[in-house]
Amino acid sequence: MIKVTLLILALLLPCTALAAPALPAPDSGRAELKTQQLASADLALSKGLGLTAADFQDDDDLTDDPDDFELKLPEMELPDSDIPLTFNSKVEYFTRYFQGPGRGAFAKWLSRSERYIPMMKTVLKKEGLPEDLVYLAMIESGFLPHAVSVAAAVGPWQFMPATGKRYSLRIDYWMDERRDPLKATVAAALYLKELYALFNNDWYLAAAGYNAGENKILRAINMYNTRDFWEISKGSYLARETKDYVPKLLAAAIIAKEPAKYGFADVAYLPPIDFDQVSVPTRTDLDVMSKACNVPMQNLRELNPELRRGTTPPDYPGYLLKVPKGSGATCQEAYAKIPEGERFVERVKNVQYRAKKRDTLDSIARRFKTTPQAIAELNNLGKKKVKLHGKVLTVPVQLASADVASHAAKPPQVEAKAEIKAEAKAELKAEVKEVHKYYTVKKGDTLTSLARRFNVTARLLSAWNNLKTRVALKPGKRIIVAKYQKKGNPAKDEG
């Protein structure tokens, strides 16, 4: 009996060994799951930034789900901040991106940051807002006053025209206060304060609303029945740019508050912007003020980026011109001694031009060396396309320095003849045309690869061809890959 029992056990033991393989350690299983989740998030965000797998070393096992990301990574020590900081796989992606492919751009952002952050924080604090909202301006423009987006948003806070005017920023032929770091920050603070209240004191939703517009976020809240930004961003309703906006903001804040920790210990920071203000009662050229204050012209331009014509506006009494710190009293005293008639020289004359059959605002602007916006503003054309043929338009023409010098000495009749002659020459002058270079898409082409090939940005290719950055390119499609100007004969063109 004992022998039979031992025989049965001997037969069963190999089966048991086969049926119960050794289990992996619990920690290794969690680590493998975490790796898969991080890889999924990497793919989603690299698509949003126009990156390819070649930009990373360990992307062989990426999945195809763009919104399957892990929200709860192991706790890590985050810097102190007056906006809530979160560190999840999306935020981690952007911290790695800013340290890797985006390192050059981010280093420039950091370099400029100290020039504007102290002033911006002062404004935000005065309005009762978190000072770390300055990093929103960082991801919007990299702190560039002259930054312009594809959608025509302008300035360090990237205001669209309607939103800028909504917060009392003046935008016209003479000036664009969206470029003024001080006034634009005040406007941004007012807008963010409204958004924060609208979204029940949630800074993530407020930031998303700043990017996409408050109505878009309100519709997303209703659609997904949640006020959790991370849950909303898993859906397909919001654009990739908006989904990535908050994690990009958080990553920028985390790195900027502890740059050395993330490999940015060698950044050369620009000195903080500091200035006095001089009251300018009448229109004044910047070069006149430059000589009076003994300040380089370039310094005045940098301190007053909102001035578009090198002069203060003619209809803005008491305009406060920014001058270098410590020179305010000297400038004010020197300026008061300049006769009003010598404070500016007319550099632009308005001429009348009757539009021809094929004329557009762009072609007329090129002919007279001005801008389509200037012509539209002078003639109250608005944004809608209108037929110009036969219309008599007022066109601002830049006068040559010789014309300016002799302007006062010429009799009215001679001056009138000179204007007519100059206008005739402008009409006969060869018109500059914009020429497009096309490329036929081949299998495997992407916006990123074509951008590298033709030395442009993927965003510019998207704008030229009205494409979305996530849309796959179809082989055989012809797209614009370059634009340049070429002179032609307008008389022949109008045949």
Tab-separated table of C-alpha atoms in Angstrom:
chain	number	residue	atom	x	y	z
A	1	MET	CA	0.000	0.000	0.000
A	2	ILE	CA	2.810	2.387	0.867
A	3	LYS	CA	4.545	1.585	-2.424
A	4	VAL	CA	1.361	2.382	-4.376
A	5	THR	CA	0.949	5.722	-2.580
A	6	LEU	CA	4.555	6.713	-3.285
A	7	LEU	CA	4.114	5.795	-6.954
A	8	ILE	CA	1.008	8.023	-7.266
A	9	LEU	CA	2.811	10.974	-5.625
A	10	ALA	CA	5.765	10.559	-7.923
A	11	LEU	CA	3.480	10.731	-10.936
A	12	LEU	CA	1.621	13.840	-9.668
A	13	LEU	CA	4.639	16.013	-8.732
A	14	PRO	CA	5.759	16.847	-12.333
A	15	CYS	CA	2.183	17.898	-13.204
A	16	THR	CA	2.044	20.232	-10.227
A	17	ALA	CA	5.322	21.829	-11.227
A	18	LEU	CA	4.072	22.420	-14.734
A	19	ALA	CA	0.740	23.853	-13.566
A	20	ALA	CA	2.233	26.370	-11.115
A	21	PRO	CA	5.149	28.339	-12.620
A	22	ALA	CA	6.985	30.734	-10.357
A	23	LEU	CA	5.096	34.061	-9.982
A	24	PRO	CA	6.957	37.346	-10.655
A	25	ALA	CA	7.639	39.583	-7.722
A	26	PRO	CA	4.761	42.048	-7.065
A	27	ASP	CA	7.097	45.037	-7.512
A	28	SER	CA	8.262	43.941	-10.949
A	29	GLY	CA	4.665	43.524	-12.120
A	30	ARG	CA	3.752	47.044	-11.043
A	31	ALA	CA	6.893	48.392	-12.657
A	32	GLU	CA	6.037	46.702	-15.960
A	33	LEU	CA	2.487	48.128	-15.864
A	34	LYS	CA	3.853	51.590	-15.045
A	35	THR	CA	6.267	51.409	-17.986
A	36	GLN	CA	3.423	50.547	-20.371
A	37	GLN	CA	1.309	53.428	-19.075
A	38	LEU	CA	4.170	55.933	-19.375
A	39	ALA	CA	4.922	54.752	-22.888
A	40	SER	CA	1.288	55.314	-23.870
A	41	ALA	CA	1.376	58.881	-22.588
A	42	ASP	CA	4.637	59.510	-24.434
A	43	LEU	CA	3.056	58.557	-27.744
A	44	ALA	CA	0.044	60.813	-27.212
A	45	LEU	CA	2.073	63.858	-26.298
A	46	SER	CA	4.742	63.325	-28.928
A	47	LYS	CA	1.965	63.410	-31.529
A	48	GLY	CA	0.756	66.692	-30.079
A	49	LEU	CA	4.250	68.190	-30.369
A	50	GLY	CA	4.982	66.777	-33.794
A	51	LEU	CA	7.767	64.496	-32.510
A	52	THR	CA	8.635	61.062	-33.802
A	53	ALA	CA	9.835	57.925	-32.053
A	54	ALA	CA	13.342	58.750	-33.222
A	55	ASP	CA	13.441	61.597	-30.712
A	56	PHE	CA	13.479	59.085	-27.841
A	57	GLN	CA	15.570	56.018	-27.126
A	58	ASP	CA	13.016	53.757	-25.446
A	59	ASP	CA	9.844	54.154	-27.494
A	60	ASP	CA	9.727	50.716	-29.131
A	61	ASP	CA	6.773	49.474	-27.079
A	62	LEU	CA	4.432	52.507	-27.355
A	63	THR	CA	0.733	51.811	-27.587
A	64	ASP	CA	-1.780	53.605	-29.815
A	65	ASP	CA	-4.149	55.029	-27.211
A	66	PRO	CA	-3.408	58.813	-27.088
A	67	ASP	CA	-5.292	59.502	-23.864
A	68	ASP	CA	-4.456	56.461	-21.742
A	69	PHE	CA	-2.220	58.121	-19.175
A	70	GLU	CA	-1.467	57.436	-15.555
A	71	LEU	CA	-2.549	60.188	-13.173
A	72	LYS	CA	-1.002	58.808	-9.987
A	73	LEU	CA	2.734	58.434	-10.129
A	74	PRO	CA	4.738	57.776	-6.949
A	75	GLU	CA	4.987	60.856	-4.787
A	76	MET	CA	7.866	63.195	-5.570
A	77	GLU	CA	8.941	66.391	-3.897
A	78	LEU	CA	7.611	69.382	-5.818
A	79	PRO	CA	8.678	73.010	-5.323
A	80	ASP	CA	6.513	75.399	-3.323
A	81	SER	CA	3.969	77.204	-5.489
A	82	ASP	CA	0.843	79.286	-5.080
A	83	ILE	CA	-0.864	77.337	-7.890
A	84	PRO	CA	-1.550	73.616	-7.352
A	85	LEU	CA	1.238	71.507	-8.852
A	86	THR	CA	0.595	67.966	-10.054
A	87	PHE	CA	3.112	65.458	-11.337
A	88	ASN	CA	1.647	62.767	-13.565
A	89	SER	CA	2.778	61.094	-16.769
A	90	LYS	CA	1.757	64.051	-18.938
A	91	VAL	CA	3.563	66.563	-16.762
A	92	GLU	CA	6.564	64.239	-16.637
A	93	TYR	CA	6.534	64.078	-20.439
A	94	PHE	CA	6.879	67.842	-20.753
A	95	THR	CA	9.596	68.041	-18.109
A	96	ARG	CA	11.553	65.510	-20.187
A	97	TYR	CA	10.693	67.324	-23.416
A	98	PHE	CA	11.938	70.669	-22.071
A	99	GLN	CA	15.145	68.939	-20.947
A	100	GLY	CA	15.556	67.184	-24.308
A	101	PRO	CA	14.247	68.297	-27.743
A	102	GLY	CA	12.887	71.570	-26.338
A	103	ARG	CA	15.947	72.424	-24.244
A	104	GLY	CA	17.209	75.247	-26.487
A	105	ALA	CA	13.873	77.061	-26.527
A	106	PHE	CA	13.287	76.578	-22.813
A	107	ALA	CA	16.742	77.946	-21.983
A	108	LYS	CA	15.837	81.121	-23.903
A	109	TRP	CA	12.534	81.341	-22.028
A	110	LEU	CA	14.400	81.095	-18.734
A	111	SER	CA	16.917	83.721	-19.843
A	112	ARG	CA	14.140	86.218	-20.646
A	113	SER	CA	12.012	85.237	-17.659
A	114	GLU	CA	13.872	87.324	-15.093
A	115	ARG	CA	13.469	90.384	-17.309
A	116	TYR	CA	9.689	90.336	-16.936
A	117	ILE	CA	8.758	88.046	-14.023
A	118	PRO	CA	9.345	90.571	-11.183
A	119	MET	CA	7.118	93.184	-12.842
A	120	MET	CA	4.464	90.623	-13.782
A	121	LYS	CA	4.392	89.122	-10.290
A	122	THR	CA	3.875	92.596	-8.820
A	123	VAL	CA	0.817	93.104	-11.052
A	124	LEU	CA	-0.622	89.651	-10.284
A	125	LYS	CA	-0.137	90.130	-6.546
A	126	LYS	CA	-1.816	93.537	-6.686
A	127	GLU	CA	-4.830	91.900	-8.358
A	128	GLY	CA	-4.967	89.183	-5.682
A	129	LEU	CA	-3.839	86.385	-8.012
A	130	PRO	CA	-1.181	83.660	-7.620
A	131	GLU	CA	2.189	85.025	-8.680
A	132	ASP	CA	3.158	81.745	-10.354
A	133	LEU	CA	0.633	82.435	-13.110
A	134	VAL	CA	3.595	84.194	-14.760
A	135	TYR	CA	4.513	80.781	-16.180
A	136	LEU	CA	1.411	80.974	-18.332
A	137	ALA	CA	3.105	83.837	-20.196
A	138	MET	CA	6.204	81.638	-20.452
A	139	ILE	CA	4.431	78.860	-22.386
A	140	GLU	CA	2.352	81.356	-24.365
A	141	SER	CA	5.192	83.450	-25.789
A	142	GLY	CA	8.476	82.684	-24.052
A	143	PHE	CA	8.186	86.257	-22.697
A	144	LEU	CA	8.516	87.818	-26.161
A	145	PRO	CA	6.589	91.135	-26.452
A	146	HIS	CA	6.547	90.878	-30.267
A	147	ALA	CA	5.417	87.234	-30.369
A	148	VAL	CA	2.671	86.577	-32.950
A	149	SER	CA	0.862	83.245	-33.292
A	150	VAL	CA	-0.512	81.642	-36.448
A	151	ALA	CA	-3.975	82.666	-35.227
A	152	ALA	CA	-2.823	86.334	-34.912
A	153	ALA	CA	-2.591	86.340	-31.112
A	154	VAL	CA	-0.022	88.954	-30.076
A	155	GLY	CA	2.235	89.828	-27.172
A	156	PRO	CA	3.640	88.094	-24.087
A	157	TRP	CA	0.151	86.986	-23.024
A	158	GLN	CA	-0.981	86.204	-26.600
A	159	PHE	CA	-4.226	88.171	-26.729
A	160	MET	CA	-6.516	87.924	-29.725
A	161	PRO	CA	-7.732	91.351	-30.933
A	162	ALA	CA	-11.271	90.969	-29.554
A	163	THR	CA	-10.080	89.808	-26.120
A	164	GLY	CA	-7.464	92.557	-25.974
A	165	LYS	CA	-10.018	95.270	-26.714
A	166	ARG	CA	-12.389	93.652	-24.209
A	167	TYR	CA	-9.833	94.495	-21.513
A	168	SER	CA	-9.146	98.036	-22.777
A	169	LEU	CA	-5.960	97.366	-24.740
A	170	ARG	CA	-5.670	99.831	-27.608
A	171	ILE	CA	-5.011	98.164	-30.975
A	172	ASP	CA	-4.785	100.428	-34.029
A	173	TYR	CA	-2.479	101.820	-36.710
A	174	TRP	CA	-0.298	103.638	-34.173
A	175	MET	CA	0.010	101.186	-31.336
A	176	ASP	CA	-0.782	97.683	-30.096
A	177	GLU	CA	-0.905	97.529	-26.323
A	178	ARG	CA	-0.985	93.730	-26.401
A	179	ARG	CA	2.800	94.088	-26.811
A	180	ASP	CA	3.151	96.228	-23.684
A	181	PRO	CA	4.305	93.783	-20.957
A	182	LEU	CA	2.855	95.956	-18.195
A	183	LYS	CA	-0.570	96.763	-19.683
A	184	ALA	CA	-0.969	93.271	-21.151
A	185	THR	CA	-0.233	91.722	-17.738
A	186	VAL	CA	-2.930	93.873	-16.154
A	187	ALA	CA	-5.379	92.729	-18.840
A	188	ALA	CA	-4.343	89.086	-18.401
A	189	ALA	CA	-4.834	89.349	-14.633
A	190	LEU	CA	-8.374	90.664	-15.104
A	191	TYR	CA	-9.172	87.899	-17.591
A	192	LEU	CA	-7.727	85.140	-15.391
A	193	LYS	CA	-9.615	86.468	-12.392
A	194	GLU	CA	-12.873	86.176	-14.341
A	195	LEU	CA	-12.020	82.680	-15.540
A	196	TYR	CA	-11.136	81.524	-12.019
A	197	ALA	CA	-14.493	82.696	-10.697
A	198	LEU	CA	-16.346	81.209	-13.682
A	199	PHE	CA	-14.832	77.755	-13.113
A	200	ASN	CA	-15.462	77.641	-9.358
A	201	ASN	CA	-11.908	78.488	-8.305
A	202	ASP	CA	-10.221	75.771	-10.376
A	203	TRP	CA	-6.934	77.000	-11.878
A	204	TYR	CA	-6.604	74.042	-14.258
A	205	LEU	CA	-9.955	74.791	-15.882
A	206	ALA	CA	-9.190	78.525	-15.842
A	207	ALA	CA	-5.889	77.929	-17.664
A	208	ALA	CA	-7.608	75.659	-20.196
A	209	GLY	CA	-10.226	78.380	-20.698
A	210	TYR	CA	-7.467	80.932	-21.305
A	211	ASN	CA	-6.188	78.718	-24.106
A	212	ALA	CA	-9.408	77.520	-25.731
A	213	GLY	CA	-11.944	80.117	-24.594
A	214	GLU	CA	-14.307	79.818	-21.659
A	215	ASN	CA	-17.268	78.617	-23.754
A	216	LYS	CA	-15.301	75.659	-25.098
A	217	ILE	CA	-14.463	74.479	-21.585
A	218	LEU	CA	-18.021	75.011	-20.357
A	219	ARG	CA	-19.294	72.805	-23.187
A	220	ALA	CA	-16.711	70.152	-22.300
A	221	ILE	CA	-17.843	70.189	-18.662
A	222	ASN	CA	-21.449	69.658	-19.731
A	223	MET	CA	-20.498	66.997	-22.273
A	224	TYR	CA	-18.500	64.849	-19.830
A	225	ASN	CA	-20.446	65.794	-16.697
A	226	THR	CA	-17.281	66.468	-14.693
A	227	ARG	CA	-15.214	69.450	-13.616
A	228	ASP	CA	-12.008	67.414	-13.405
A	229	PHE	CA	-9.649	68.725	-16.093
A	230	TRP	CA	-7.758	65.422	-16.287
A	231	GLU	CA	-10.965	63.460	-16.885
A	232	ILE	CA	-12.161	65.970	-19.494
A	233	SER	CA	-8.810	65.776	-21.290
A	234	LYS	CA	-9.251	62.021	-21.778
A	235	GLY	CA	-12.166	62.720	-24.114
A	236	SER	CA	-11.944	63.682	-27.769
A	237	TYR	CA	-13.767	67.036	-27.598
A	238	LEU	CA	-10.875	69.303	-26.622
A	239	ALA	CA	-8.067	69.981	-29.087
A	240	ARG	CA	-4.690	68.403	-28.371
A	241	GLU	CA	-3.224	71.872	-27.768
A	242	THR	CA	-5.700	72.485	-24.935
A	243	LYS	CA	-5.239	69.007	-23.435
A	244	ASP	CA	-1.485	69.618	-23.309
A	245	TYR	CA	-1.754	73.231	-22.124
A	246	VAL	CA	-2.117	72.544	-18.391
A	247	PRO	CA	0.595	69.838	-18.149
A	248	LYS	CA	2.899	72.092	-20.158
A	249	LEU	CA	2.210	74.965	-17.726
A	250	LEU	CA	2.909	72.737	-14.714
A	251	ALA	CA	6.117	71.346	-16.218
A	252	ALA	CA	7.353	74.856	-17.020
A	253	ALA	CA	6.628	76.028	-13.458
A	254	ILE	CA	8.325	72.982	-11.881
A	255	ILE	CA	11.522	73.437	-13.920
A	256	ALA	CA	11.627	77.249	-13.744
A	257	LYS	CA	11.366	77.212	-9.950
A	258	GLU	CA	14.283	74.752	-9.628
A	259	PRO	CA	16.243	75.082	-12.892
A	260	ALA	CA	19.524	73.614	-11.619
A	261	LYS	CA	17.747	70.422	-10.556
A	262	TYR	CA	16.688	69.880	-14.172
A	263	GLY	CA	19.981	70.737	-15.836
A	264	PHE	CA	19.585	74.494	-16.400
A	265	ALA	CA	22.253	75.734	-13.994
A	266	ASP	CA	24.180	77.607	-16.682
A	267	VAL	CA	21.407	79.942	-17.942
A	268	ALA	CA	22.445	83.599	-18.319
A	269	TYR	CA	19.479	85.603	-17.048
A	270	LEU	CA	18.713	89.045	-18.450
A	271	PRO	CA	18.410	91.871	-15.892
A	272	PRO	CA	14.871	92.802	-14.776
A	273	ILE	CA	13.143	95.462	-16.845
A	274	ASP	CA	12.979	98.734	-14.913
A	275	PHE	CA	11.880	102.136	-16.118
A	276	ASP	CA	10.622	105.634	-15.400
A	277	GLN	CA	7.702	107.192	-17.263
A	278	VAL	CA	7.665	110.554	-19.002
A	279	SER	CA	4.393	112.280	-19.831
A	280	VAL	CA	4.280	113.183	-23.540
A	281	PRO	CA	1.441	115.685	-24.220
A	282	THR	CA	1.774	115.792	-28.038
A	283	ARG	CA	2.906	113.443	-30.768
A	284	THR	CA	6.655	112.854	-30.446
A	285	ASP	CA	9.137	110.802	-32.458
A	286	LEU	CA	11.242	108.315	-30.536
A	287	ASP	CA	14.415	109.601	-32.161
A	288	VAL	CA	13.643	113.109	-30.848
A	289	MET	CA	13.219	111.721	-27.346
A	290	SER	CA	16.342	109.590	-27.798
A	291	LYS	CA	18.453	112.695	-28.467
A	292	ALA	CA	16.811	114.718	-25.716
A	293	CYS	CA	17.378	111.987	-23.108
A	294	ASN	CA	20.738	110.862	-24.473
A	295	VAL	CA	19.358	107.316	-24.570
A	296	PRO	CA	19.986	104.874	-27.452
A	297	MET	CA	17.021	104.584	-29.802
A	298	GLN	CA	17.047	100.790	-29.438
A	299	ASN	CA	16.535	101.109	-25.677
A	300	LEU	CA	13.413	103.219	-26.183
A	301	ARG	CA	12.049	100.733	-28.729
A	302	GLU	CA	12.600	97.828	-26.334
A	303	LEU	CA	10.932	99.673	-23.459
A	304	ASN	CA	7.954	100.711	-25.632
A	305	PRO	CA	7.228	97.709	-27.901
A	306	GLU	CA	3.592	98.784	-28.243
A	307	LEU	CA	4.527	101.740	-30.500
A	308	ARG	CA	4.240	100.546	-34.105
A	309	ARG	CA	5.390	103.661	-35.997
A	310	GLY	CA	8.397	104.927	-34.056
A	311	THR	CA	6.301	107.738	-32.635
A	312	THR	CA	3.742	108.312	-29.901
A	313	PRO	CA	0.133	108.459	-31.188
A	314	PRO	CA	-1.140	111.847	-32.422
A	315	ASP	CA	-4.408	111.482	-30.477
A	316	TYR	CA	-3.076	110.346	-27.099
A	317	PRO	CA	-2.443	113.406	-24.876
A	318	GLY	CA	-0.479	112.563	-21.768
A	319	TYR	CA	0.979	109.369	-23.203
A	320	LEU	CA	3.389	107.834	-20.686
A	321	LEU	CA	6.595	106.971	-22.518
A	322	LYS	CA	8.870	104.510	-20.725
A	323	VAL	CA	12.526	105.557	-20.382
A	324	PRO	CA	15.451	103.855	-18.582
A	325	LYS	CA	15.277	103.893	-14.789
A	326	GLY	CA	16.850	107.007	-13.320
A	327	SER	CA	16.514	109.137	-16.451
A	328	GLY	CA	12.887	110.189	-16.002
A	329	ALA	CA	13.443	113.641	-14.478
A	330	THR	CA	16.208	114.512	-16.955
A	331	CYS	CA	14.107	113.401	-19.926
A	332	GLN	CA	11.044	115.307	-18.748
A	333	GLU	CA	13.056	118.500	-18.306
A	334	ALA	CA	14.827	118.179	-21.693
A	335	TYR	CA	11.580	117.327	-23.463
A	336	ALA	CA	9.816	120.423	-22.118
A	337	LYS	CA	12.422	122.609	-23.884
A	338	ILE	CA	11.642	121.163	-27.344
A	339	PRO	CA	9.189	123.370	-29.321
A	340	GLU	CA	5.994	121.508	-30.136
A	341	GLY	CA	6.548	121.902	-33.884
A	342	GLU	CA	9.920	120.135	-33.633
A	343	ARG	CA	8.762	117.114	-31.696
A	344	PHE	CA	7.918	115.102	-34.792
A	345	VAL	CA	8.452	115.132	-38.549
A	346	GLU	CA	5.700	113.806	-40.802
A	347	ARG	CA	7.072	110.610	-42.294
A	348	VAL	CA	3.827	109.292	-43.736
A	349	LYS	CA	1.551	110.943	-46.267
A	350	ASN	CA	-1.877	109.708	-47.203
A	351	VAL	CA	-2.469	109.387	-50.964
A	352	GLN	CA	-5.606	108.472	-52.883
A	353	TYR	CA	-5.530	105.356	-55.040
A	354	ARG	CA	-8.307	103.892	-57.207
A	355	ALA	CA	-8.233	100.100	-56.978
A	356	LYS	CA	-7.929	98.150	-60.212
A	357	LYS	CA	-9.613	94.911	-61.182
A	358	ARG	CA	-7.111	92.480	-59.703
A	359	ASP	CA	-6.013	94.588	-56.769
A	360	THR	CA	-6.069	93.168	-53.248
A	361	LEU	CA	-5.090	94.776	-49.972
A	362	ASP	CA	-1.880	92.738	-50.045
A	363	SER	CA	-0.911	93.804	-53.569
A	364	ILE	CA	-1.699	97.473	-52.886
A	365	ALA	CA	0.266	97.332	-49.620
A	366	ARG	CA	3.280	95.858	-51.411
A	367	ARG	CA	3.069	98.504	-54.135
A	368	PHE	CA	3.112	101.391	-51.677
A	369	LYS	CA	5.403	99.701	-49.114
A	370	THR	CA	2.875	99.673	-46.320
A	371	THR	CA	0.727	96.991	-44.663
A	372	PRO	CA	-2.744	95.617	-45.512
A	373	GLN	CA	-3.801	96.324	-41.918
A	374	ALA	CA	-2.854	100.001	-42.240
A	375	ILE	CA	-4.928	100.390	-45.414
A	376	ALA	CA	-7.875	98.524	-43.885
A	377	GLU	CA	-7.800	100.678	-40.745
A	378	LEU	CA	-7.622	103.964	-42.682
A	379	ASN	CA	-10.551	102.945	-44.905
A	380	ASN	CA	-12.707	101.227	-42.269
A	381	LEU	CA	-12.792	98.004	-44.265
A	382	GLY	CA	-12.998	95.678	-41.277
A	383	LYS	CA	-12.185	91.982	-41.508
A	384	LYS	CA	-14.709	90.982	-44.170
A	385	LYS	CA	-13.466	90.597	-47.720
A	386	VAL	CA	-14.836	93.362	-49.934
A	387	LYS	CA	-14.545	94.052	-53.657
A	388	LEU	CA	-11.939	96.758	-54.089
A	389	HIS	CA	-12.303	97.305	-57.849
A	390	GLY	CA	-13.176	100.955	-58.489
A	391	LYS	CA	-12.919	102.035	-54.855
A	392	VAL	CA	-10.835	105.102	-54.032
A	393	LEU	CA	-8.658	104.112	-51.098
A	394	THR	CA	-6.585	106.221	-48.745
A	395	VAL	CA	-3.120	104.694	-48.614
A	396	PRO	CA	-0.368	105.673	-46.119
A	397	VAL	CA	2.912	106.199	-47.984
A	398	GLN	CA	6.256	106.380	-46.194
A	399	LEU	CA	8.146	109.516	-47.211
A	400	ALA	CA	11.856	109.321	-48.024
A	401	SER	CA	14.231	111.216	-45.730
A	402	ALA	CA	15.031	113.709	-48.544
A	403	ASP	CA	11.335	114.416	-48.998
A	404	VAL	CA	10.972	115.030	-45.267
A	405	ALA	CA	13.905	117.456	-45.178
A	406	SER	CA	12.622	119.545	-48.081
A	407	HIS	CA	8.941	119.253	-47.246
A	408	ALA	CA	8.592	122.690	-45.619
A	409	ALA	CA	10.577	124.522	-48.319
A	410	LYS	CA	8.541	123.401	-51.338
A	411	PRO	CA	5.716	125.566	-52.706
A	412	PRO	CA	2.297	123.837	-52.545
A	413	GLN	CA	2.075	123.484	-56.355
A	414	VAL	CA	5.507	121.836	-56.635
A	415	GLU	CA	4.726	119.556	-53.717
A	416	ALA	CA	1.416	118.497	-55.280
A	417	LYS	CA	3.142	117.687	-58.597
A	418	ALA	CA	5.810	115.712	-56.745
A	419	GLU	CA	3.108	113.652	-55.000
A	420	ILE	CA	1.384	112.868	-58.308
A	421	LYS	CA	4.703	111.910	-59.888
A	422	ALA	CA	5.597	109.682	-56.913
A	423	GLU	CA	2.217	107.974	-57.100
A	424	ALA	CA	2.614	107.379	-60.836
A	425	LYS	CA	6.037	105.841	-60.259
A	426	ALA	CA	4.590	103.599	-57.565
A	427	GLU	CA	1.918	102.313	-59.954
A	428	LEU	CA	4.444	101.617	-62.740
A	429	LYS	CA	6.921	99.963	-60.409
A	430	ALA	CA	7.203	96.215	-60.769
A	431	GLU	CA	4.802	94.552	-58.388
A	432	VAL	CA	6.170	91.977	-55.975
A	433	LYS	CA	4.274	88.718	-56.183
A	434	GLU	CA	4.198	85.874	-53.700
A	435	VAL	CA	5.237	82.570	-55.251
A	436	HIS	CA	4.501	79.174	-53.732
A	437	LYS	CA	6.685	76.100	-53.970
A	438	TYR	CA	4.777	72.799	-53.911
A	439	TYR	CA	5.708	69.253	-52.927
A	440	THR	CA	3.821	66.020	-53.617
A	441	VAL	CA	3.453	63.940	-50.453
A	442	LYS	CA	5.043	60.481	-50.549
A	443	LYS	CA	4.323	57.452	-48.415
A	444	GLY	CA	5.837	57.856	-44.953
A	445	ASP	CA	5.995	61.661	-45.069
A	446	THR	CA	4.895	63.545	-41.959
A	447	LEU	CA	4.598	67.249	-41.175
A	448	THR	CA	7.618	66.922	-38.892
A	449	SER	CA	9.826	65.209	-41.466
A	450	LEU	CA	8.834	67.675	-44.204
A	451	ALA	CA	9.408	70.620	-41.845
A	452	ARG	CA	12.962	69.407	-41.258
A	453	ARG	CA	13.507	68.745	-44.953
A	454	PHE	CA	12.395	72.193	-46.105
A	455	ASN	CA	13.761	74.078	-43.079
A	456	VAL	CA	10.435	75.419	-41.793
A	457	THR	CA	8.299	74.656	-38.747
A	458	ALA	CA	5.497	72.095	-38.716
A	459	ARG	CA	3.160	74.810	-37.449
A	460	LEU	CA	3.964	76.978	-40.483
A	461	LEU	CA	3.326	74.082	-42.879
A	462	SER	CA	-0.008	73.493	-41.141
A	463	ALA	CA	-0.968	77.161	-41.501
A	464	TRP	CA	0.051	77.382	-45.169
A	465	ASN	CA	-2.007	74.304	-46.057
A	466	ASN	CA	-4.911	74.626	-43.584
A	467	LEU	CA	-3.983	71.338	-41.958
A	468	LYS	CA	-4.403	70.077	-38.437
A	469	THR	CA	-1.130	68.962	-36.885
A	470	ARG	CA	-2.543	65.502	-36.080
A	471	VAL	CA	-3.947	64.796	-39.543
A	472	ALA	CA	-2.028	62.152	-41.498
A	473	LEU	CA	-0.687	63.298	-44.870
A	474	LYS	CA	-2.132	61.392	-47.821
A	475	PRO	CA	0.362	60.294	-50.483
A	476	GLY	CA	-0.194	62.182	-53.734
A	477	LYS	CA	-1.463	65.362	-52.046
A	478	ARG	CA	0.274	68.586	-53.160
A	479	ILE	CA	1.162	70.916	-50.313
A	480	ILE	CA	2.929	74.278	-50.031
A	481	VAL	CA	6.420	73.896	-48.557
A	482	ALA	CA	7.889	77.342	-49.289
A	483	LYS	CA	6.816	80.909	-50.044
A	484	TYR	CA	8.941	83.649	-51.543
A	485	GLN	CA	8.526	86.946	-53.369
A	486	LYS	CA	9.157	87.549	-57.058
A	487	LYS	CA	8.940	90.757	-59.076
A	488	GLY	CA	6.614	90.904	-62.044
A	489	ASN	CA	5.129	93.493	-64.405
A	490	PRO	CA	1.739	94.644	-63.108
A	491	ALA	CA	0.787	96.100	-66.508
A	492	LYS	CA	1.172	92.690	-68.122
A	493	ASP	CA	-0.621	90.959	-65.299
A	494	GLU	CA	-3.629	93.211	-65.647
A	495	GLY	CA	-3.497	92.657	-69.477
